[in-house]
PDB file of C-alpha atoms in Angstrom:
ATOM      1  CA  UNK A 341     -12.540  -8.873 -19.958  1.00  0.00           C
ATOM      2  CA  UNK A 342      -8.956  -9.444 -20.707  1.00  0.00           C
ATOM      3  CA  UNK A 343      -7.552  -5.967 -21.327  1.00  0.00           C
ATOM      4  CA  UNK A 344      -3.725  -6.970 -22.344  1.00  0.00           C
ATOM      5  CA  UNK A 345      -4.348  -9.989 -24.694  1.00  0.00           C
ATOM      6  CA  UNK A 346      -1.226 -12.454 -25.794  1.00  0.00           C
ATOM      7  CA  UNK A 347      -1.571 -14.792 -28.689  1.00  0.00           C
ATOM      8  CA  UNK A 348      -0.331 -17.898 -28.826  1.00  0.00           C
ATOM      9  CA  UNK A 349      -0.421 -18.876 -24.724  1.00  0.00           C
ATOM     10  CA  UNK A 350       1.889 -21.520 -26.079  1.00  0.00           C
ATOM     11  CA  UNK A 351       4.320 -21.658 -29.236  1.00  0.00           C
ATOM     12  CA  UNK A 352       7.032 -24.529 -30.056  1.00  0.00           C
ATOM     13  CA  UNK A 353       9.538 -23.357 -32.526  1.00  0.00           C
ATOM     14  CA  UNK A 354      12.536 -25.122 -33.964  1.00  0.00           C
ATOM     15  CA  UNK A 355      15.855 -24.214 -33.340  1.00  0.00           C
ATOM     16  CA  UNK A 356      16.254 -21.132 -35.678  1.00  0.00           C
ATOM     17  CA  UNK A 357      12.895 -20.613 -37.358  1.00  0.00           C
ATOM     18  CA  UNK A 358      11.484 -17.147 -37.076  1.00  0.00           C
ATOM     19  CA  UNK A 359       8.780 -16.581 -34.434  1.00  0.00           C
ATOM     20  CA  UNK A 360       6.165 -13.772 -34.076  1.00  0.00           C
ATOM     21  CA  UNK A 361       4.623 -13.103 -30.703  1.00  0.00           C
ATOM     22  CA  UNK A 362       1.478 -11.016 -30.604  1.00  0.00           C
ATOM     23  CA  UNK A 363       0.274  -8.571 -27.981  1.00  0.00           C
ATOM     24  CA  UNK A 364      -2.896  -6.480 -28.258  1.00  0.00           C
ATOM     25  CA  UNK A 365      -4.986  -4.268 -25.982  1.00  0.00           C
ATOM     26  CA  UNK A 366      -8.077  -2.572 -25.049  1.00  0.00           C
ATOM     27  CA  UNK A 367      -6.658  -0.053 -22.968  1.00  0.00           C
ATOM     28  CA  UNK A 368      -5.593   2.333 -25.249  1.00  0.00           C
ATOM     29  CA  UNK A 369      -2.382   2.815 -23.584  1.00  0.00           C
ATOM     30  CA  UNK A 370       0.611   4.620 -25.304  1.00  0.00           C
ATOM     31  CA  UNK A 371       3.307   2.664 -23.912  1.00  0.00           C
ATOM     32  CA  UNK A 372       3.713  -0.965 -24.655  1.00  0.00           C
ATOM     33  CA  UNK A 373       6.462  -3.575 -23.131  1.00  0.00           C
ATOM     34  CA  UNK A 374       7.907  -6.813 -23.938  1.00  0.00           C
ATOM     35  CA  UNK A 375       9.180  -8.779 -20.823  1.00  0.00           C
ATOM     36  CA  UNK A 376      11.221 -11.673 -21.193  1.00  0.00           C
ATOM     37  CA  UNK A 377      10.666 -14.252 -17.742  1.00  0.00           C
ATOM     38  CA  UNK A 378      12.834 -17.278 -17.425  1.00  0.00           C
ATOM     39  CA  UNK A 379      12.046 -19.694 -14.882  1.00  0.00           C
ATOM     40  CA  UNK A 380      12.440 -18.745 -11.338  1.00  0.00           C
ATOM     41  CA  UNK A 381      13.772 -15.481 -12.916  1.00  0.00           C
ATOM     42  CA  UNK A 382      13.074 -12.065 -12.469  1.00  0.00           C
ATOM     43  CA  UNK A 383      11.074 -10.198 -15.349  1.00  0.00           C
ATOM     44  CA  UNK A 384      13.846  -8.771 -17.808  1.00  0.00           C
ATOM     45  CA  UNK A 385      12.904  -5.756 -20.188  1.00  0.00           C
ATOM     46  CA  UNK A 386      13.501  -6.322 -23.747  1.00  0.00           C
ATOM     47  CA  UNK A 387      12.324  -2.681 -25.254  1.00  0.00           C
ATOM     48  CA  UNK A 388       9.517  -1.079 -24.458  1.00  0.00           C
ATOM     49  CA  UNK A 389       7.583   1.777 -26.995  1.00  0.00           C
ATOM     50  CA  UNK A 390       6.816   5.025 -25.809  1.00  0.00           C
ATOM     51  CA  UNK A 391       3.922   5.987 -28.462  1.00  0.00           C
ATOM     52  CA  UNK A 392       5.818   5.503 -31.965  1.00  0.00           C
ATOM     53  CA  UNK A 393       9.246   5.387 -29.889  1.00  0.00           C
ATOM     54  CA  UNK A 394      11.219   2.218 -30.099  1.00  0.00           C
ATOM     55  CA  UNK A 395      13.313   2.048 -26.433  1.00  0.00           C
ATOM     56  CA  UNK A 396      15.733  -0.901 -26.546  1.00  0.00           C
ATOM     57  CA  UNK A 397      17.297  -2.062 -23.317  1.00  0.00           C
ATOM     58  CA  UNK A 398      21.209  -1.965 -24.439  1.00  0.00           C
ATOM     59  CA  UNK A 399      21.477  -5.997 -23.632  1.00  0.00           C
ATOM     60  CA  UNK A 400      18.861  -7.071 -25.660  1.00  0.00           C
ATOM     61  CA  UNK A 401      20.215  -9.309 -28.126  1.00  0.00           C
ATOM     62  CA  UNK A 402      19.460  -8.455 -31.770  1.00  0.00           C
ATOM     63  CA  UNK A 403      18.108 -11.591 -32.281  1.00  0.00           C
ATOM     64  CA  UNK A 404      15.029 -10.136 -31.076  1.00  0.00           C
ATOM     65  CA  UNK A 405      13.109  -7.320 -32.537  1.00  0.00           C
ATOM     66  CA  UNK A 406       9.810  -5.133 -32.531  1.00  0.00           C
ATOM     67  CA  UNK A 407       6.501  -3.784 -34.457  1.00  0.00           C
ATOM     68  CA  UNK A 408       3.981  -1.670 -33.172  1.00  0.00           C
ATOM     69  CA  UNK A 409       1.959  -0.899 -36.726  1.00  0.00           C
ATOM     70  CA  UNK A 410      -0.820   0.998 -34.325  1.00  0.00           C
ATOM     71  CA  UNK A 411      -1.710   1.987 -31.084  1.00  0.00           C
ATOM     72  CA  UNK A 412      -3.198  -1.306 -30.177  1.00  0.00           C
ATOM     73  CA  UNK A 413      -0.556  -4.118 -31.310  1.00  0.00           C
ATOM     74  CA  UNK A 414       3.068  -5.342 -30.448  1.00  0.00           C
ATOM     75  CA  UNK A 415       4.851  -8.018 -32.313  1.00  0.00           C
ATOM     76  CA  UNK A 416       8.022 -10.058 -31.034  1.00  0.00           C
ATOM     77  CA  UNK A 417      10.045 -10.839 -33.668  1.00  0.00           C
ATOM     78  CA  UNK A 418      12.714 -13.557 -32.659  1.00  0.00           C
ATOM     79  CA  UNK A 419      14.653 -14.064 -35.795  1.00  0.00           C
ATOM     80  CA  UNK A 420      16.372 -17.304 -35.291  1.00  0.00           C
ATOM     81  CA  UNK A 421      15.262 -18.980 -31.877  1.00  0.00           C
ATOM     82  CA  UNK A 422      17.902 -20.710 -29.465  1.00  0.00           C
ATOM     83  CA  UNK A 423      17.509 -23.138 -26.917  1.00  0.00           C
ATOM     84  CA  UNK A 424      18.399 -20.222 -24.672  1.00  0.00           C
ATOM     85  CA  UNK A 425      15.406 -18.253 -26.083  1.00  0.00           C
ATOM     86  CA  UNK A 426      13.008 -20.602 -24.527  1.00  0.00           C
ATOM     87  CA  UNK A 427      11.436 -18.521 -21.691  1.00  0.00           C
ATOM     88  CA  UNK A 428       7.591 -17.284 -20.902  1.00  0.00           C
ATOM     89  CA  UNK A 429       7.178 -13.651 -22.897  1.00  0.00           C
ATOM     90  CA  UNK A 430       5.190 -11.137 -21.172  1.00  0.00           C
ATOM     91  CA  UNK A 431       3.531  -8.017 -22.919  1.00  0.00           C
ATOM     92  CA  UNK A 432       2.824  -5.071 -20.577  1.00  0.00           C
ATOM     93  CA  UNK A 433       0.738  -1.725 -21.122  1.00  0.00           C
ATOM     94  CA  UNK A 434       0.850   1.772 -19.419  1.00  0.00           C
ATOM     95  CA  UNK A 435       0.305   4.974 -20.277  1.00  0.00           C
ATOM     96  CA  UNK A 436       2.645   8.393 -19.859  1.00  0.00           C
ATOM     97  CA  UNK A 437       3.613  11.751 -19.999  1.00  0.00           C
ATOM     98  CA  UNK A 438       5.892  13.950 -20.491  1.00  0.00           C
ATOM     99  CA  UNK A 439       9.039  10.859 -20.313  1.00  0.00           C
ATOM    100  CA  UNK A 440       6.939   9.473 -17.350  1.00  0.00           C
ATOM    101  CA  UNK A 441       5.150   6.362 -16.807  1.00  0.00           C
ATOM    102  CA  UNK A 442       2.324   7.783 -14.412  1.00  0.00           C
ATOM    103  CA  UNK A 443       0.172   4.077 -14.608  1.00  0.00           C
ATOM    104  CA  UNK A 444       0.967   0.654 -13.447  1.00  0.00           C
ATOM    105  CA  UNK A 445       1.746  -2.304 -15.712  1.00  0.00           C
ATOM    106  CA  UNK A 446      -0.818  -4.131 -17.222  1.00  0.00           C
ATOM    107  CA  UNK A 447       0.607  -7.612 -18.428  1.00  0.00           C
ATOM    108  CA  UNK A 448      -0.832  -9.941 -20.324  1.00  0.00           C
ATOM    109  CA  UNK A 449      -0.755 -13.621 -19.350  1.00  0.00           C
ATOM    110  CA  UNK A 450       2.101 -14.442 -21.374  1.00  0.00           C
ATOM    111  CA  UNK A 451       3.723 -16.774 -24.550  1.00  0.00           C
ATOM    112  CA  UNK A 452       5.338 -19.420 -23.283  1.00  0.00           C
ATOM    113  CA  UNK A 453       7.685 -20.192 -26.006  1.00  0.00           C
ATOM    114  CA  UNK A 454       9.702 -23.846 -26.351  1.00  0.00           C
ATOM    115  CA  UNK A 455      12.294 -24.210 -28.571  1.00  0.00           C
ATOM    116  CA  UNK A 456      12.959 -27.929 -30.010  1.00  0.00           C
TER     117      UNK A 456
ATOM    118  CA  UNK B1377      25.473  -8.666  -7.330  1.00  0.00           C
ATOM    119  CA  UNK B1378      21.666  -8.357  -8.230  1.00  0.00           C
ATOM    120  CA  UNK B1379      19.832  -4.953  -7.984  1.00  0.00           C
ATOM    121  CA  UNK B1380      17.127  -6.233  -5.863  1.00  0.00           C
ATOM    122  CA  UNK B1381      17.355  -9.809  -4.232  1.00  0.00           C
ATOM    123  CA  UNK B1382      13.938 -11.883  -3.294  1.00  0.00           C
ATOM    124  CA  UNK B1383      14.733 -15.301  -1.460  1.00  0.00           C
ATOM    125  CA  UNK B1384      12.594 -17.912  -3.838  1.00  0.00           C
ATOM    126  CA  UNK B1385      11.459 -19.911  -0.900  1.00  0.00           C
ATOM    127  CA  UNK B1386       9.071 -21.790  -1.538  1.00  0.00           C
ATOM    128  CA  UNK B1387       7.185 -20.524   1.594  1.00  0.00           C
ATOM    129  CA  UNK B1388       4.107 -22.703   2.715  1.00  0.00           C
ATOM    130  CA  UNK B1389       2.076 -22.133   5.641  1.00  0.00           C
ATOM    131  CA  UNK B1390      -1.113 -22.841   7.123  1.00  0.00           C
ATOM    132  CA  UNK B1391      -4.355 -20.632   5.986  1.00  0.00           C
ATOM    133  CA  UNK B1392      -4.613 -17.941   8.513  1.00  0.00           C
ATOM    134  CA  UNK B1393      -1.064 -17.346   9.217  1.00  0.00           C
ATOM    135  CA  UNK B1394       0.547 -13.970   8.904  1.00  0.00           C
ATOM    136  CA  UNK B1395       2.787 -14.026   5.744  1.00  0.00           C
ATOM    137  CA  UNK B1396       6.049 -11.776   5.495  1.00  0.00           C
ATOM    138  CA  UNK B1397       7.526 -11.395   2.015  1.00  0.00           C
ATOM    139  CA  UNK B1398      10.874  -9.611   1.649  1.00  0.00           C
ATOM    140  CA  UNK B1399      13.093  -7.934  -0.747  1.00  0.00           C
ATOM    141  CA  UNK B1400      16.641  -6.036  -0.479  1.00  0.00           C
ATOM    142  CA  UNK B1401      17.933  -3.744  -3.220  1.00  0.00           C
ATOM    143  CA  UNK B1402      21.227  -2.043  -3.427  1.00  0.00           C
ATOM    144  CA  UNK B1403      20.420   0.995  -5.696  1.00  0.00           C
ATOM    145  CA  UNK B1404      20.012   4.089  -2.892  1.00  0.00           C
ATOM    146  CA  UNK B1405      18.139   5.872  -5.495  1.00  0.00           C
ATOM    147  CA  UNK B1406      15.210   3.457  -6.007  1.00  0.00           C
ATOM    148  CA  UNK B1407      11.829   5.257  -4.385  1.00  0.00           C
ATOM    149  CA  UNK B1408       8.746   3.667  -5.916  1.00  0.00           C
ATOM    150  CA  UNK B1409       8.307   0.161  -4.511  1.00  0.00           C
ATOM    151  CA  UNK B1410       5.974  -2.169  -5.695  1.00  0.00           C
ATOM    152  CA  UNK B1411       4.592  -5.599  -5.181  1.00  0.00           C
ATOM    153  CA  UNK B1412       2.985  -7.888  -7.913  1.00  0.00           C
ATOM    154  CA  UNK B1413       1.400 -11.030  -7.547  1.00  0.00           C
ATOM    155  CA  UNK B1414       1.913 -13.856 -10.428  1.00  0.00           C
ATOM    156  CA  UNK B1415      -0.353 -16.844 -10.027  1.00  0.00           C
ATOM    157  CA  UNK B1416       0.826 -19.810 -12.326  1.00  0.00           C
ATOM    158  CA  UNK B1417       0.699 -19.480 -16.427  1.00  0.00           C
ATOM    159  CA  UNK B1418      -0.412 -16.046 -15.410  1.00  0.00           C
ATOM    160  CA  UNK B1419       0.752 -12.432 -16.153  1.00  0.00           C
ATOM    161  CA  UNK B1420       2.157 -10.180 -12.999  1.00  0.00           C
ATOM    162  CA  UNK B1421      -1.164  -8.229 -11.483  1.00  0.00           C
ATOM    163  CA  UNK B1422      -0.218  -4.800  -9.468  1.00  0.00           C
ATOM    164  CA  UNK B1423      -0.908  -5.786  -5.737  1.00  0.00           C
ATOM    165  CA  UNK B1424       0.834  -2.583  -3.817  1.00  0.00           C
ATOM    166  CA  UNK B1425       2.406   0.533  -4.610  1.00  0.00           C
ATOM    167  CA  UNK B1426       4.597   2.717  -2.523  1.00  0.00           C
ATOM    168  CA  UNK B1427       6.600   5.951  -2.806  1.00  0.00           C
ATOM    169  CA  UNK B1428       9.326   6.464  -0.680  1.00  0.00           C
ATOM    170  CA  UNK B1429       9.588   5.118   3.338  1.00  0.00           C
ATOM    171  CA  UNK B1430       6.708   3.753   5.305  1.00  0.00           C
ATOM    172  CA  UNK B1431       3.447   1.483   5.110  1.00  0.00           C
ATOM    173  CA  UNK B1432       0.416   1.509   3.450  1.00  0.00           C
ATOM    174  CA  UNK B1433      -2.316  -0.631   3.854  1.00  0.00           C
ATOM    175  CA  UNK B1434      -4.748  -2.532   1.732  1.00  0.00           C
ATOM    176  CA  UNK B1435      -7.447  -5.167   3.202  1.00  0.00           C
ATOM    177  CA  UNK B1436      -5.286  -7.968   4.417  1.00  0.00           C
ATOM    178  CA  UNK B1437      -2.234  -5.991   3.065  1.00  0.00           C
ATOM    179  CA  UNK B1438       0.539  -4.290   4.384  1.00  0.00           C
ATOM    180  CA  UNK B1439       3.664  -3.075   2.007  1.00  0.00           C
ATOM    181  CA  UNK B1440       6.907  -1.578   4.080  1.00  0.00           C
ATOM    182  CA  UNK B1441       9.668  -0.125   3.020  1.00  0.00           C
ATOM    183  CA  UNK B1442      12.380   0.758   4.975  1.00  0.00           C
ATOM    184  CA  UNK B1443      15.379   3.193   3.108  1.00  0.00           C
ATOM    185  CA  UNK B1444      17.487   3.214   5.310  1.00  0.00           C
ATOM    186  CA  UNK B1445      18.520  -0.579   5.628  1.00  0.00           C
ATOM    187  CA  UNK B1446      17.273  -1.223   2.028  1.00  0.00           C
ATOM    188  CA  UNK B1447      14.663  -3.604   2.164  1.00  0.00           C
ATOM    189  CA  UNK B1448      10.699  -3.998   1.954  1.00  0.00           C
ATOM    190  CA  UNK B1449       8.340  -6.315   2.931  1.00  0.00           C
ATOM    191  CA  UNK B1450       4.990  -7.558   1.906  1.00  0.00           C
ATOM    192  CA  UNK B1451       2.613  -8.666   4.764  1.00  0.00           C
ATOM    193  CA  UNK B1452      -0.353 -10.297   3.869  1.00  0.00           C
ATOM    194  CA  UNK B1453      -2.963 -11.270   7.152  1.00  0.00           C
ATOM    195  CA  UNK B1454      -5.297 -14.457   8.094  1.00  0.00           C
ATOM    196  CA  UNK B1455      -3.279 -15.824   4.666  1.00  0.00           C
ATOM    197  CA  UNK B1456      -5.692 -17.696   2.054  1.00  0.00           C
ATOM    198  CA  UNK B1457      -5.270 -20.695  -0.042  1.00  0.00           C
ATOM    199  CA  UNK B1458      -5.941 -17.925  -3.020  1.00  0.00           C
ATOM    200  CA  UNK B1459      -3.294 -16.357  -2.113  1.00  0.00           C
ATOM    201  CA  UNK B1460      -0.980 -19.064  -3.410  1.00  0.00           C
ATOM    202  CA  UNK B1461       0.645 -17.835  -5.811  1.00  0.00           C
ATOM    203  CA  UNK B1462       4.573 -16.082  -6.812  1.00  0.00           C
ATOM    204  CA  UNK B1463       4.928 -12.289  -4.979  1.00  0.00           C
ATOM    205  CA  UNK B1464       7.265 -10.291  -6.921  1.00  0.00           C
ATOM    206  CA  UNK B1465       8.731  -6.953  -5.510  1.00  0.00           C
ATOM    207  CA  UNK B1466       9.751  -4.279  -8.248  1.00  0.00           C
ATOM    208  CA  UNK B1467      11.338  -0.540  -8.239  1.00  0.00           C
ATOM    209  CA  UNK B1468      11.923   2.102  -9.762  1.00  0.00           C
ATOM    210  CA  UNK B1469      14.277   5.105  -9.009  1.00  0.00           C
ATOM    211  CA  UNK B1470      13.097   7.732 -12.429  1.00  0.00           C
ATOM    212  CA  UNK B1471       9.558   8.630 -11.325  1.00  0.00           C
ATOM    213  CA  UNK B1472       6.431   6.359 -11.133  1.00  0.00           C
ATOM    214  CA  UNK B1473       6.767   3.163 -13.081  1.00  0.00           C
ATOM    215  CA  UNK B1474       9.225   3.646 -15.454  1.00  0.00           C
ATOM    216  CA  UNK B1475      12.193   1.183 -15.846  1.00  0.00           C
ATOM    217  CA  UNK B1476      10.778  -1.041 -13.334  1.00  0.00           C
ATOM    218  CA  UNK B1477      13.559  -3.706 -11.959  1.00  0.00           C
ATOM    219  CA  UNK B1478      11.717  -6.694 -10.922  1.00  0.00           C
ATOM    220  CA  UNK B1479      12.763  -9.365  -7.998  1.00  0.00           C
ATOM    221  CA  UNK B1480      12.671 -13.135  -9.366  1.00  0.00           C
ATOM    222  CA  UNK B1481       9.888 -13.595  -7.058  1.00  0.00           C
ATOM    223  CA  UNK B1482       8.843 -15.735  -4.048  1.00  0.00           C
ATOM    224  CA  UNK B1483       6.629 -18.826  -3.900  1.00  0.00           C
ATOM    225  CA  UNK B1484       3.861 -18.963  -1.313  1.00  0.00           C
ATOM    226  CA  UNK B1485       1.968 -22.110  -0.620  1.00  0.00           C
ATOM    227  CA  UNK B1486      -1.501 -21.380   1.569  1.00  0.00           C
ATOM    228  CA  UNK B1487      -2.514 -25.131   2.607  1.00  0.00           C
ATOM    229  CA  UNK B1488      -5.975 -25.520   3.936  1.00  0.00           C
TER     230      UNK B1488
END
């Protein structure tokens, strides 16, 4: 039944090797999210994609990047993993109009990535 | 100083107390208020959702928000081991959900 679906649950990188994150859904939502959750932290935004749109949040390091080839799947890209980069990554779905975000957030249950 | 502050806790009570999970934010323009509910290795799940000032109720649930002194609250009634879990508040001041600004959650702990 999962609707927002996150592959790996868990992924151990080494210190700068590139990592790919998946996210797909069922939903059919147009907007898309990646959420970066440290412990004990709050939720931070990373970019989000408004249909084709690419929205970066201005303090997302460019370390990190993002695909959305179709309507249904999100890739993370981190290019070269720190220690720092080790966190739980959460994928979230809505759907819009018109600029607004009119549905809650659907998340999936998360990557929790570990850098070595 | 944070946009929205949540005290951690842990909080653990005893199943059938009345829980009361808070937030302050400092952002006068925030006006969609919502609470999501994190249980461990799990995604956030949507519990409430308010616009604006008052309460609205769900079940065992009670969301509050109070503009004028900046804060909201979270009650949750005859409190359930399943309800165990980390309560995160989150707003939003541009119209329904977008650019949501997320608490760093509390811990609650329902013993038996």
């Amino acid at each position: 039944d999962a609707m927002v679906i996150q592959n790996p649950r868990y992924q151990v990188t080494q210190f700068g090797k590139p990592v790919t994150l998946s996210c797909s859904q069922t939903l059919n939502h147009n907007v898309m999210y990646w959420y970066q959750q440290k412990s004990s932290q709050a939720p931070k935004l990373l970019f989000h994609y408004y249909d084709k749109d690419f929205n970066n949040e201005a303090d997302t390091p460019d370390n990190f990047q993002s695909r959305r080839p179709n309507t249904s799947f999100c890739f993370l890209d981190i290019r070269s993993p720190g220690l720092g980069d080790a966190a739980m990554y959460l994928c979230a779905t809505s759907s819009g109009t018109g600029k607004t975000i009119n549905s809650p957030l659907h998340f999936g249950n998360g990557t929790r990535l570990t850098v070595t | 100083q944070k946009e929205v502050e949540q005290d951690p806790g842990p909080l653990s009570v005893p199943e059938g107390a009345i829980v009361s999970l808070n937030c302050t934010y400092s952002n006068s323009a925030f006006q969609y208020f919502m609470w999501y509910r994190q249980y461990s290795r799990k995604g956030p799940e949507l519990l409430m959702y308010t616009y604006s000032s008052g309460n609205k109720e769900d079940g065992r649930f009670t969301a509050q928000v109070d503009k004028s002194s900046k804060y909201i609250s979270l009650f949750i009634r005859d409190s359930q081991p399943s309800d165990s879990a980390t309560y995160l508040c989150a707003m939003s001041s541009s119209g329904g959900y977008n650019k949501l600004i997320f608490g760093a959650g509390t811990r609650l702990a329902v013993h038996p």
